[in-house]
Coordinates of N, CA and C and ligand atoms in Angstrom, one line a residue:
M1 N -1.5 -24.3 18.1 CA -2.4 -24.4 17.1 C -2.7 -23.0 16.6
S2 N -2.8 -22.8 15.3 CA -3.1 -21.4 14.8 C -4.3 -21.6 13.8
T3 N -4.9 -20.4 13.5 CA -6.1 -20.2 12.6 C -5.8 -19.8 11.3
R4 N -4.5 -19.5 11.2 CA -4.2 -18.8 9.6 C -3.9 -19.7 8.7
A5 N -4.7 -20.1 7.8 CA -4.5 -20.9 6.9 C -3.5 -20.6 5.9
P6 N -2.9 -21.9 5.2 CA -1.8 -21.8 4.5 C -2.3 -20.8 3.3
E7 N -1.2 -19.6 3.0 CA -1.5 -18.9 1.8 C -1.0 -20.0 0.4
V8 N -2.1 -20.0 -0.4 CA -1.8 -20.6 -1.7 C -1.8 -19.8 -2.8
R9 N -0.5 -19.9 -3.6 CA -0.3 -18.7 -4.7 C 0.0 -19.8 -6.1
I10 N -0.8 -19.6 -6.9 CA -0.6 -20.6 -8.4 C 0.4 -19.8 -9.0
C11 N 1.5 -20.5 -9.7 CA 2.4 -20.0 -10.4 C 2.2 -21.0 -11.8
K12 N 2.9 -20.3 -12.9 CA 2.5 -20.7 -14.2 C 3.2 -22.1 -14.3
N13 N 4.3 -22.2 -13.7 CA 5.2 -23.2 -13.7 C 6.5 -23.1 -12.6
Q14 N 7.1 -24.1 -12.6 CA 8.4 -24.1 -11.4 C 9.3 -23.0 -11.7
E15 N 9.5 -22.6 -13.0 CA 10.4 -21.6 -13.0 C 9.7 -20.3 -12.6
A16 N 8.5 -19.9 -12.7 CA 8.1 -18.9 -12.2 C 8.0 -18.7 -10.6
A17 N 7.9 -19.8 -9.7 CA 8.3 -19.7 -8.6 C 9.7 -19.4 -8.0
V18 N 10.5 -19.2 -8.8 CA 11.8 -19.1 -8.5 C 12.3 -17.7 -7.8
P19 N 11.8 -16.6 -8.4 CA 11.9 -15.4 -8.0 C 11.3 -15.4 -6.5
L20 N 10.1 -15.8 -6.2 CA 9.4 -16.0 -4.9 C 10.3 -16.7 -4.0
L21 N 10.9 -17.8 -4.2 CA 11.6 -18.5 -3.5 C 12.8 -17.7 -3.1
L22 N 13.4 -17.0 -4.2 CA 14.7 -16.3 -3.7 C 14.4 -15.1 -3.2
Q23 N 13.3 -14.6 -3.3 CA 12.9 -13.4 -2.2 C 12.6 -13.9 -0.6
E24 N 12.4 -15.2 -0.6 CA 12.5 -15.6 0.8 C 13.6 -15.8 1.1
V25 N 15.0 -16.0 0.6 CA 16.1 -16.4 1.2 C 17.0 -15.2 1.5
R26 N 16.5 -14.1 0.4 CA 17.4 -12.9 0.5 C 17.7 -12.2 2.0
P27 N 16.5 -12.2 2.6 CA 16.4 -11.3 3.9 C 17.0 -12.2 5.1
L28 N 17.4 -13.3 4.8 CA 17.9 -14.2 5.8 C 19.4 -14.0 5.8
A29 N 20.0 -13.6 4.7 CA 21.4 -13.8 4.5 C 21.7 -12.1 4.6
S30 N 21.1 -11.3 5.5 CA 22.0 -10.2 6.0 C 22.9 -10.1 6.8
P31 N 24.0 -9.2 6.9 CA 24.9 -9.7 7.7 C 24.7 -9.6 9.3
A32 N 23.6 -8.9 9.5 CA 23.0 -8.5 11.0 C 22.4 -9.8 11.4
R33 N 21.8 -10.7 10.3 CA 20.9 -11.8 10.8 C 21.6 -13.1 10.6
R34 N 22.1 -13.3 9.6 CA 22.8 -14.8 9.3 C 21.9 -16.1 9.7
A35 N 20.4 -15.6 9.1 CA 19.2 -16.6 9.6 C 19.5 -18.0 8.8
L36 N 19.1 -19.3 9.5 CA 19.4 -20.5 9.0 C 18.0 -20.7 8.2
L37 N 18.7 -21.3 6.8 CA 17.5 -21.6 5.6 C 17.5 -23.0 5.6
G38 N 16.6 -23.7 5.6 CA 16.4 -25.1 5.3 C 16.0 -25.4 3.9
L39 N 16.9 -26.0 3.1 CA 16.7 -26.3 2.0 C 15.8 -27.7 1.8
A40 N 15.3 -28.1 0.6 CA 14.7 -29.2 0.1 C 15.0 -29.7 -1.0
T41 N 15.3 -30.8 -1.3 CA 15.7 -31.6 -2.5 C 14.5 -32.2 -3.4
G42 N 14.8 -32.7 -4.4 CA 14.0 -33.3 -5.3 C 13.5 -32.6 -6.5
S43 N 12.9 -32.8 -7.6 CA 13.1 -32.1 -8.8 C 12.4 -31.0 -8.7
T44 N 11.6 -30.8 -7.6 CA 10.8 -29.5 -7.6 C 11.6 -28.5 -7.3
F45 N 12.9 -28.4 -6.8 CA 13.6 -27.5 -6.5 C 14.9 -27.4 -7.4
T46 N 15.0 -28.1 -8.6 CA 16.2 -28.0 -9.4 C 16.3 -26.7 -10.0
K47 N 15.4 -26.2 -10.2 CA 15.6 -24.6 -10.8 C 15.7 -23.6 -9.8
F48 N 15.3 -23.6 -8.6 CA 15.7 -22.8 -7.8 C 17.0 -23.0 -7.4
L49 N 17.3 -24.3 -7.0 CA 18.8 -24.3 -6.8 C 20.1 -23.7 -7.7
Q50 N 19.5 -24.0 -9.0 CA 20.3 -23.5 -10.1 C 20.3 -22.0 -10.0
A51 N 19.0 -21.3 -9.6 CA 19.1 -19.9 -9.5 C 19.8 -19.3 -8.3
L52 N 20.1 -20.1 -7.3 CA 20.4 -20.0 -6.1 C 22.3 -19.9 -6.4
A53 N 22.4 -20.9 -7.1 CA 24.1 -21.0 -7.3 C 24.7 -19.7 -8.2
E54 N 23.5 -19.3 -9.2 CA 24.0 -18.1 -9.7 C 24.2 -16.8 -8.6
E55 N 23.1 -16.6 -7.8 CA 23.2 -15.6 -7.0 C 24.3 -15.8 -6.1
L56 N 24.5 -16.8 -5.4 CA 25.7 -17.0 -4.7 C 27.2 -16.8 -5.3
R57 N 27.0 -17.0 -6.7 CA 28.4 -17.0 -7.4 C 28.3 -15.2 -7.6
A58 N 27.2 -14.6 -7.8 CA 27.4 -13.1 -8.2 C 27.2 -12.2 -6.9
G59 N 26.6 -12.8 -5.9 CA 26.2 -11.7 -4.8 C 27.1 -11.9 -3.5
H60 N 27.9 -10.9 -3.0 CA 28.8 -11.1 -2.0 C 28.0 -11.2 -0.7
T61 N 27.1 -10.5 -0.5 CA 26.3 -10.6 0.8 C 25.5 -11.9 0.9
L62 N 25.0 -12.5 -0.1 CA 24.4 -13.6 0.1 C 25.5 -14.7 0.3
A63 N 26.5 -14.8 -0.2 CA 27.6 -15.9 -0.5 C 28.2 -15.6 1.1
D64 N 28.6 -14.4 1.4 CA 29.4 -14.1 2.7 C 28.2 -14.9 4.1
N65 N 27.0 -14.5 3.9 CA 26.0 -14.7 4.8 C 25.2 -15.8 5.0
L66 N 24.8 -16.5 3.8 CA 23.9 -17.5 3.8 C 24.4 -18.7 4.9
V67 N 23.5 -19.0 5.7 CA 23.9 -20.5 6.6 C 22.6 -21.4 6.2
A68 N 22.9 -22.4 5.9 CA 21.8 -23.4 5.5 C 22.1 -24.9 5.9
T69 N 20.9 -25.5 6.0 CA 20.8 -27.1 6.1 C 19.9 -27.5 5.3
H70 N 19.3 -28.7 5.4 CA 18.3 -29.5 4.7 C 17.6 -30.6 5.4
L71 N 16.8 -31.3 4.7 CA 16.0 -32.0 5.4 C 16.2 -33.4 5.7
D72 N 17.0 -34.1 4.8 CA 17.0 -35.6 4.8 C 18.2 -36.1 4.0
E73 N 18.7 -37.5 4.5 CA 19.4 -38.0 3.7 C 19.6 -39.6 3.8
Y74 N 19.8 -40.2 2.6 CA 19.6 -41.6 2.5 C 20.7 -42.3 3.5
A75 N 20.2 -43.2 4.2 CA 21.4 -43.9 5.1 C 22.3 -44.4 4.4
G76 N 23.6 -44.0 4.7 CA 24.8 -44.4 4.3 C 25.4 -43.7 3.2
F77 N 24.6 -42.6 2.8 CA 25.2 -41.8 1.5 C 25.9 -40.5 2.2
A78 N 27.3 -40.6 2.2 CA 28.0 -39.6 2.6 C 27.7 -38.7 1.7
P79 N 28.5 -37.2 1.7 CA 28.3 -36.2 0.8 C 28.6 -36.4 -0.6
D80 N 29.6 -37.1 -0.8 CA 30.3 -37.4 -2.3 C 29.5 -38.5 -2.6
R81 N 28.7 -39.0 -2.4 CA 28.1 -40.6 -3.0 C 26.7 -40.0 -3.8
V82 N 26.9 -40.4 -5.2 CA 25.8 -40.2 -6.3 C 24.7 -40.7 -5.7
G83 N 23.7 -39.8 -5.8 CA 22.3 -40.4 -5.3 C 22.1 -39.7 -4.0
G84 N 22.7 -39.5 -3.3 CA 22.4 -38.9 -2.1 C 22.1 -37.4 -2.1
M85 N 21.4 -37.0 -0.8 CA 20.9 -35.7 -0.8 C 21.7 -34.5 -1.0
V86 N 22.7 -34.6 -0.3 CA 24.0 -33.6 -0.3 C 24.7 -33.6 -1.4
H87 N 24.7 -34.6 -2.2 CA 25.5 -34.7 -3.3 C 24.6 -34.0 -4.4
E88 N 23.2 -34.2 -4.3 CA 22.1 -33.8 -5.1 C 22.3 -32.3 -5.1
L89 N 22.2 -31.9 -3.8 CA 22.3 -30.2 -3.7 C 23.7 -29.6 -4.1
G90 N 24.6 -30.3 -4.1 CA 25.8 -29.6 -4.6 C 26.1 -29.8 -6.1
T91 N 25.1 -30.6 -6.5 CA 25.4 -31.1 -8.1 C 24.6 -29.7 -8.7
H92 N 23.5 -29.5 -8.1 CA 22.5 -28.3 -8.8 C 23.1 -26.9 -8.4
C93 N 23.7 -26.9 -7.1 CA 24.0 -25.6 -6.6 C 25.6 -25.8 -6.1
P94 N 26.8 -25.9 -6.8 CA 27.8 -26.3 -6.2 C 28.5 -25.3 -5.2
P95 N 27.9 -24.1 -5.0 CA 28.5 -23.2 -3.9 C 28.3 -23.7 -2.7
L96 N 27.1 -24.7 -2.5 CA 27.0 -25.3 -1.1 C 27.8 -26.1 -0.7
L97 N 28.7 -26.7 -1.8 CA 30.1 -27.6 -1.2 C 31.1 -26.8 -0.6
T98 N 31.2 -25.3 -1.3 CA 32.3 -24.4 -0.4 C 31.6 -24.2 0.7
M99 N 30.2 -24.0 1.0 CA 29.8 -23.5 2.3 C 29.7 -25.0 3.2
L100 N 29.7 -26.2 2.7 CA 29.9 -27.2 3.3 C 31.1 -27.4 4.0
A101 N 32.1 -27.2 3.2 CA 33.8 -27.0 3.6 C 34.1 -26.0 4.4
R102 N 33.2 -24.8 4.4 CA 33.4 -23.9 5.5 C 32.5 -24.1 6.4
G103 N 31.7 -25.0 6.6 CA 31.1 -25.2 7.9 C 29.4 -24.3 7.9
T104 N 29.3 -23.6 6.8 CA 27.9 -22.7 6.8 C 26.9 -23.4 6.2
F105 N 27.2 -24.7 5.5 CA 26.0 -25.5 5.0 C 26.1 -26.7 5.9
V106 N 25.0 -27.1 6.7 CA 25.1 -28.0 7.8 C 24.6 -29.2 7.5
P107 N 25.1 -30.3 7.1 CA 24.5 -31.4 6.5 C 23.7 -32.3 7.5
V108 N 22.7 -33.0 6.9 CA 21.8 -34.0 8.0 C 23.1 -35.4 8.1
P109 N 23.2 -35.8 9.4 CA 23.8 -37.1 9.2 C 23.4 -38.0 8.5
Y110 N 24.4 -38.9 7.9 CA 23.9 -40.2 7.0 C 23.9 -41.1 7.7
V111 N 24.2 -41.3 8.8 CA 24.1 -42.2 10.2 C 23.4 -42.3 11.0
G112 N 22.2 -43.0 11.3 CA 21.2 -42.8 12.1 C 21.6 -43.0 13.7
D113 N 22.9 -42.8 13.8 CA 23.4 -42.9 15.6 C 22.6 -41.6 16.2
A114 N 21.8 -42.3 17.3 CA 21.3 -41.2 18.4 C 21.9 -40.2 18.7
G115 N 23.3 -40.2 19.0 CA 23.9 -39.0 19.7 C 24.2 -38.1 18.3
L116 N 24.7 -38.6 17.1 CA 24.8 -37.9 16.0 C 23.4 -37.0 15.6
L117 N 22.5 -37.5 15.9 CA 21.0 -37.0 15.5 C 20.7 -35.8 16.5
R118 N 21.0 -36.1 17.8 CA 20.9 -35.1 18.8 C 21.8 -34.0 18.7
A119 N 23.0 -34.1 18.2 CA 24.2 -33.2 18.1 C 23.6 -32.2 16.9
H120 N 23.2 -33.0 15.9 CA 22.9 -32.4 14.7 C 21.6 -31.4 15.2
A121 N 20.5 -31.8 15.9 CA 19.4 -31.0 16.2 C 19.9 -29.7 17.0
E122 N 20.9 -30.2 17.9 CA 21.4 -29.0 18.9 C 22.1 -27.8 17.8
R123 N 22.8 -28.4 17.1 CA 23.6 -27.6 16.2 C 22.8 -26.5 15.5
L124 N 21.6 -27.1 15.3 CA 20.6 -26.2 14.5 C 19.9 -25.1 15.2
Q125 N 19.8 -25.6 16.7 CA 19.2 -24.7 17.7 C 20.4 -23.5 17.8
Q126 N 21.7 -23.9 17.8 CA 23.0 -22.9 18.1 C 22.7 -22.1 17.0
L127 N 22.4 -22.3 15.9 CA 22.6 -21.5 14.7 C 20.9 -20.7 14.8
G128 N 20.2 -20.7 15.8 CA 18.9 -20.0 16.0 C 17.8 -20.6 15.4
G129 N 17.8 -21.9 15.0 CA 16.8 -22.6 14.5 C 16.5 -22.1 13.1
V130 N 15.9 -23.3 12.7 CA 15.3 -22.7 11.0 C 14.4 -21.7 11.0
Q131 N 14.6 -20.7 10.1 CA 13.8 -19.6 10.0 C 12.8 -20.0 8.8
V132 N 13.4 -20.1 7.6 CA 12.4 -20.5 6.6 C 12.8 -22.0 6.1
Q133 N 11.9 -22.8 6.2 CA 12.2 -23.9 5.7 C 11.2 -24.4 4.4
F134 N 12.1 -24.8 3.3 CA 11.4 -25.1 1.9 C 11.0 -26.5 2.1
L135 N 9.7 -26.9 1.5 CA 9.2 -28.3 1.2 C 8.8 -28.7 0.1
G136 N 9.2 -30.0 -0.2 CA 8.4 -30.7 -1.3 C 7.1 -31.5 -0.7
I137 N 6.6 -32.2 -1.5 CA 5.7 -33.0 -1.0 C 5.7 -34.4 -2.1
G138 N 5.5 -35.7 -1.1 CA 5.7 -37.0 -1.8 C 4.3 -37.0 -2.4
R139 N 4.1 -38.0 -3.3 CA 3.0 -38.3 -3.9 C 1.8 -39.1 -2.8
N140 N 2.6 -39.7 -1.9 CA 1.5 -40.0 -0.6 C 1.6 -39.0 0.7
G141 N 1.9 -38.0 0.2 CA 1.6 -36.9 1.3 C 2.9 -36.7 2.3
H142 N 3.7 -37.2 1.9 CA 4.9 -37.2 2.8 C 5.9 -35.9 2.7
L143 N 6.4 -35.5 4.0 CA 7.3 -34.3 4.2 C 8.6 -34.9 4.2
A144 N 9.6 -34.1 3.7 CA 10.9 -35.0 4.0 C 10.8 -36.4 3.8
F145 N 11.1 -37.3 4.8 CA 10.8 -38.7 4.6 C 10.0 -39.2 5.6
N146 N 9.2 -38.3 6.1 CA 8.1 -38.6 6.9 C 6.9 -39.3 6.4
E147 N 6.9 -40.6 6.3 CA 6.0 -41.2 5.4 C 4.5 -41.4 6.5
P148 N 3.6 -41.6 5.6 CA 2.3 -41.8 6.4 C 2.3 -42.5 7.6
G149 N 1.6 -42.0 8.8 CA 1.8 -42.8 9.9 C 2.9 -42.3 10.9
T150 N 3.8 -41.4 10.5 CA 4.7 -40.8 11.5 C 3.9 -39.8 12.2
A151 N 4.5 -40.0 13.4 CA 4.1 -39.1 14.9 C 4.3 -37.5 14.4
F152 N 3.4 -36.8 14.8 CA 3.5 -35.6 14.6 C 4.7 -35.0 15.4
D153 N 5.1 -35.7 16.8 CA 5.8 -34.9 17.5 C 7.0 -35.7 17.1
S154 N 7.4 -35.9 16.0 CA 8.6 -36.7 15.9 C 9.9 -35.6 15.8
G155 N 11.2 -36.1 16.1 CA 12.2 -35.2 15.5 C 13.1 -36.0 14.8
F156 N 14.4 -35.7 14.8 CA 15.3 -36.3 13.7 C 15.1 -38.1 14.0
H157 N 14.9 -38.8 12.8 CA 15.0 -40.2 12.9 C 15.3 -40.7 11.9
V158 N 15.5 -42.2 12.2 CA 15.6 -42.9 10.8 C 14.2 -43.6 10.5
T159 N 14.3 -43.7 9.2 CA 13.0 -44.2 8.8 C 13.2 -45.3 7.6
T160 N 11.8 -46.1 7.5 CA 12.0 -47.0 6.3 C 11.0 -46.2 5.3
L161 N 11.8 -46.2 4.2 CA 10.8 -45.5 3.0 C 9.7 -46.5 2.5
A162 N 8.5 -45.8 2.1 CA 7.4 -46.2 1.6 C 7.8 -46.7 0.2
E163 N 7.0 -47.7 -0.4 CA 7.1 -48.5 -1.6 C 7.1 -47.2 -2.8
T164 N 6.0 -46.4 -2.8 CA 5.9 -45.3 -3.6 C 7.2 -44.4 -3.7
T165 N 7.5 -44.1 -2.4 CA 8.8 -43.2 -2.6 C 10.0 -44.0 -2.9
R166 N 10.2 -45.0 -2.8 CA 11.3 -45.9 -3.3 C 11.1 -46.2 -4.9
E167 N 9.8 -46.1 -5.4 CA 9.5 -46.2 -6.8 C 9.9 -45.0 -7.3
D168 N 9.7 -43.8 -6.9 CA 9.9 -42.5 -7.4 C 11.4 -42.3 -7.3
A169 N 12.4 -42.9 -6.5 CA 13.5 -42.5 -6.3 C 14.5 -43.5 -7.2
R170 N 13.6 -44.6 -7.8 CA 14.3 -45.5 -8.5 C 15.2 -45.0 -9.5
P171 N 14.7 -44.2 -10.4 CA 15.7 -43.7 -11.7 C 17.1 -43.0 -11.2
R172 N 16.9 -42.4 -10.1 CA 18.3 -42.0 -9.6 C 19.3 -42.8 -9.1
F173 N 19.0 -44.2 -8.8 CA 20.0 -45.3 -8.2 C 20.3 -46.3 -9.4
L174 N 19.4 -46.1 -10.7 CA 19.6 -47.3 -11.6 C 21.1 -47.6 -11.7
P175 N 21.7 -48.7 -12.0 CA 21.0 -50.3 -12.1 C 21.0 -50.6 -10.7
A176 N 21.3 -49.9 -9.6 CA 21.1 -50.3 -8.3 C 19.7 -50.4 -7.8
E177 N 19.5 -51.0 -6.7 CA 18.0 -50.7 -6.2 C 17.8 -49.7 -5.2
P178 N 16.9 -48.8 -5.0 CA 16.9 -47.6 -4.2 C 16.8 -48.2 -2.7
P179 N 17.6 -47.1 -1.9 CA 17.8 -47.5 -0.5 C 16.5 -47.7 0.0
A180 N 16.5 -48.4 1.2 CA 15.2 -48.7 2.0 C 15.1 -47.9 3.3
Q181 N 16.1 -47.2 3.7 CA 15.9 -46.3 4.9 C 16.7 -45.0 4.5
A182 N 16.2 -44.0 5.3 CA 16.9 -42.6 5.4 C 16.9 -41.9 6.7
V183 N 17.8 -41.0 6.9 CA 17.7 -40.1 8.0 C 16.7 -38.9 7.9
T184 N 15.9 -38.6 8.7 CA 15.2 -37.5 8.1 C 14.7 -36.6 9.4
S185 N 14.5 -35.3 9.3 CA 14.0 -34.4 9.9 C 12.6 -34.7 10.4
G186 N 12.3 -34.6 11.6 CA 11.0 -35.2 12.1 C 9.8 -33.9 11.7
L187 N 8.3 -34.5 11.7 CA 7.6 -33.6 11.6 C 7.5 -32.4 12.8
A188 N 7.9 -32.6 13.9 CA 7.8 -31.6 15.1 C 9.0 -30.6 14.6
T189 N 10.1 -31.1 14.1 CA 11.2 -30.3 13.7 C 10.9 -29.6 12.5
I190 N 10.3 -29.9 11.6 CA 9.8 -29.1 10.5 C 9.2 -28.0 10.9
L191 N 7.9 -28.2 11.7 CA 7.1 -27.4 12.4 C 7.7 -26.5 13.2
A192 N 8.9 -26.5 13.8 CA 9.4 -25.6 14.7 C 9.9 -24.6 13.9
A193 N 10.2 -24.5 12.6 CA 10.7 -23.6 11.4 C 9.6 -22.3 11.6
K194 N 10.4 -21.0 11.5 CA 9.3 -19.9 11.6 C 8.2 -19.8 10.7
R195 N 9.0 -20.0 9.1 CA 7.9 -20.4 8.2 C 8.3 -21.1 7.5
L196 N 7.1 -22.0 6.9 CA 7.4 -22.9 5.8 C 6.7 -22.6 4.3
V197 N 7.7 -22.9 3.5 CA 7.3 -22.7 2.1 C 7.2 -24.1 1.1
L198 N 6.2 -24.3 1.0 CA 6.1 -25.8 0.1 C 5.7 -25.4 -1.4
C199 N 6.4 -26.4 -2.0 CA 6.4 -26.2 -3.7 C 5.8 -27.5 -4.0
A200 N 4.9 -27.8 -5.0 CA 4.4 -28.8 -5.7 C 3.9 -28.4 -7.0
F201 N 4.6 -29.1 -8.0 CA 4.2 -29.1 -9.4 C 4.0 -30.2 -10.1
G202 N 2.9 -30.1 -11.1 CA 2.7 -31.3 -11.7 C 1.3 -32.1 -11.2
K203 N 0.7 -32.8 -12.3 CA -0.5 -33.7 -12.0 C -0.5 -34.6 -10.8
A204 N 0.7 -35.2 -10.9 CA 1.1 -36.4 -9.7 C 0.8 -35.9 -8.5
K205 N 0.9 -34.8 -8.1 CA 0.9 -34.4 -6.7 C -0.3 -33.7 -6.3
A206 N -1.6 -33.8 -7.3 CA -2.8 -33.0 -7.0 C -3.6 -33.5 -5.9
A207 N -3.5 -35.1 -5.7 CA -4.4 -35.7 -4.8 C -3.6 -35.2 -3.4
A208 N -2.2 -35.4 -3.4 CA -1.6 -35.2 -1.9 C -1.7 -33.6 -1.6
V209 N -1.6 -32.8 -2.7 CA -2.0 -31.3 -2.3 C -3.4 -31.2 -1.9
R210 N -4.3 -31.7 -2.4 CA -5.7 -31.6 -1.8 C -5.8 -32.2 -0.3
A211 N -5.3 -33.2 0.1 CA -5.1 -34.0 1.2 C -4.5 -32.9 2.2
M212 N -3.6 -32.3 1.6 CA -2.7 -31.6 2.5 C -3.3 -30.4 3.0
L213 N -4.2 -29.7 2.2 CA -4.8 -28.5 2.3 C -6.3 -28.5 2.8
Q214 N -7.1 -29.6 2.4 CA -8.4 -29.6 2.4 C -8.9 -30.9 3.2
G215 N -7.8 -31.7 3.4 CA -8.4 -32.9 4.0 C -8.3 -32.8 5.5
E216 N -8.5 -33.9 6.3 CA -8.5 -33.8 7.8 C -6.8 -33.8 8.2
V217 N -6.8 -33.0 9.3 CA -5.3 -33.2 9.8 C -5.1 -34.4 10.4
S218 N -4.3 -35.3 9.9 CA -4.3 -36.7 10.2 C -2.9 -37.2 9.8
T219 N -2.1 -38.2 10.6 CA -1.0 -38.7 10.1 C -1.0 -39.6 9.0
K220 N -2.2 -39.5 8.4 CA -2.2 -40.7 7.4 C -2.0 -39.6 6.1
C221 N -1.9 -38.5 6.1 CA -1.2 -37.4 5.2 C -0.5 -36.5 6.1
P222 N 1.0 -37.1 6.2 CA 1.8 -36.2 7.0 C 2.0 -34.6 6.6
A223 N 1.7 -34.0 5.4 CA 1.7 -32.9 4.9 C 0.7 -31.9 5.6
S224 N -0.5 -32.6 5.9 CA -1.8 -31.9 6.6 C -1.5 -31.3 7.9
V225 N -0.1 -31.8 8.5 CA 0.3 -31.0 9.8 C 0.4 -29.5 9.6
L226 N 0.9 -29.2 8.2 CA 0.8 -27.8 7.8 C -0.3 -27.0 8.2
Q227 N -1.4 -27.6 8.3 CA -2.8 -26.8 8.6 C -2.6 -26.2 10.2
N228 N -1.8 -26.8 10.9 CA -1.3 -26.5 12.1 C -0.3 -25.3 12.4
H229 N 0.3 -24.8 11.3 CA 1.3 -24.1 11.8 C 1.0 -22.4 11.8
G230 N 0.6 -22.0 10.8 CA 0.0 -20.4 10.8 C 1.1 -19.6 10.4
N231 N 2.2 -20.2 9.7 CA 2.9 -19.2 8.7 C 3.4 -20.2 7.6
V232 N 2.6 -20.4 6.5 CA 2.7 -21.3 5.4 C 2.6 -20.6 4.3
L233 N 3.4 -20.6 3.1 CA 3.2 -20.3 1.5 C 3.3 -21.8 1.1
V234 N 2.2 -21.7 0.1 CA 2.2 -22.9 -0.9 C 2.3 -22.6 -2.3
L235 N 3.2 -22.8 -3.0 CA 3.4 -22.6 -4.3 C 3.2 -23.8 -5.4
L236 N 2.1 -23.6 -6.1 CA 1.6 -24.7 -7.0 C 1.6 -24.3 -8.4
D237 N 1.7 -25.3 -9.1 CA 1.2 -24.9 -10.6 C -0.1 -25.2 -10.8
P238 N -0.8 -25.0 -12.1 CA -2.0 -25.1 -12.2 C -2.2 -26.9 -12.3
E239 N -1.6 -27.6 -12.3 CA -1.7 -29.2 -12.3 C -1.8 -29.4 -11.0
A240 N -0.8 -29.1 -10.3 CA -0.9 -29.2 -8.7 C -2.0 -28.9 -8.0
A241 N -2.5 -27.9 -8.4 CA -3.8 -27.2 -8.1 C -5.0 -27.6 -8.3
S242 N -5.0 -28.7 -9.3 CA -6.2 -29.0 -10.0 C -7.2 -29.7 -9.1
G243 N -6.7 -30.3 -8.0 CA -7.9 -30.9 -7.0 C -8.3 -30.1 -6.1
L244 N -8.1 -28.9 -6.2 CA -8.5 -27.8 -5.2 C -9.7 -27.2 -5.2
G245 N -10.7 -26.9 -4.3 CA -11.9 -25.9 -4.7 C -11.5 -24.7 -3.9
G246 N -12.0 -23.6 -4.2 CA -11.8 -22.5 -3.4 C -10.8 -21.5 -4.1
A247 N -10.5 -20.3 -3.2 CA -9.7 -19.3 -3.8 C -8.2 -19.4 -3.8
A248 N -7.3 -19.1 -4.5 CA -6.0 -19.0 -4.6 C -5.4 -17.9 -5.4
S249 N -4.2 -17.2 -5.1 CA -3.9 -16.2 -5.8 C -3.0 -16.4 -7.1
A250 N -3.0 -15.9 -8.2 CA -2.3 -16.3 -9.3 C -0.8 -15.5 -9.2
S251 N 0.2 -16.0 -9.6 CA 1.1 -15.1 -9.6 C 1.9 -15.3 -11.2
Ligands
GLP301 C1 11.9 -37.0 -1.7 C2 12.3 -36.1 -0.5 C3 10.9 -35.1 -0.2 C4 10.9 -34.4 -1.4 C5 10.0 -35.5 -2.4 C6 9.5 -35.1 -3.8 O1 11.0 -38.0 -1.3 N1 12.7 -36.7 0.5 O2 11.7 -34.1 0.7 O3 9.6 -33.4 -1.2 O4 11.2 -36.4 -2.5 O5 10.5 -35.1 -4.7 P1 10.2 -34.2 -6.2 O6 10.5 -32.8 -5.9 O7 11.2 -34.9 -7.2 O8 8.9 -34.8 -6.5

């Protein structure tokens, strides 16, 4: 348990957060370090992923040395299946698909077999563990697909999605129904990363952001577990920050 509260920075909008996110990524990809980056999905990270794609196409150091993974996958969604998380990452950042083929992008298993999940967690350990983990937040305070009620000591597991999560995901699956289950990184897995960088943009996230930063630490708001970490940066736009009292620095 740490006493260092999350650092909160207010950015004008999602675009303004991109340079700060790229600054987090570049030091990981030095030839000497090749430290593991944990990516996140969701519309929150679209502009960052597009910028990362440009940087991977342009820069040899980053392209040669970046090693990455991500947080979660819909059950049954192989990397090439539309709607899946790896598919989404590859759509916004195609160089990740080259990395996938080369083994430097490590996908979350899309089948919740216990042996596969254990092997995936071990693979991340062999790569030194996640150094910087990017995170979004659900309207209900979820991190990855750790819905309210998930134990703080959870590792990779299969989860049943909350109704609000399925509602928010509905447009990407139309005319089909959104999936009911996913494979997700657990809260203990997420907290094991050396540094966490959470982004939230828009009014719909304001209540969850307030509960995360100023509510009690409780499984009712999974993201409140970030208060226990000690090396957390939270990037918000003014709307996502609108429920907060107190100081935050502007970028
Ligand atoms: C999904 C993902 C989360 C993400 C959330 C928010 O539920 N599993 O990792 O934080 O969506 O998505 P968006 O950024 O689209 O609001």
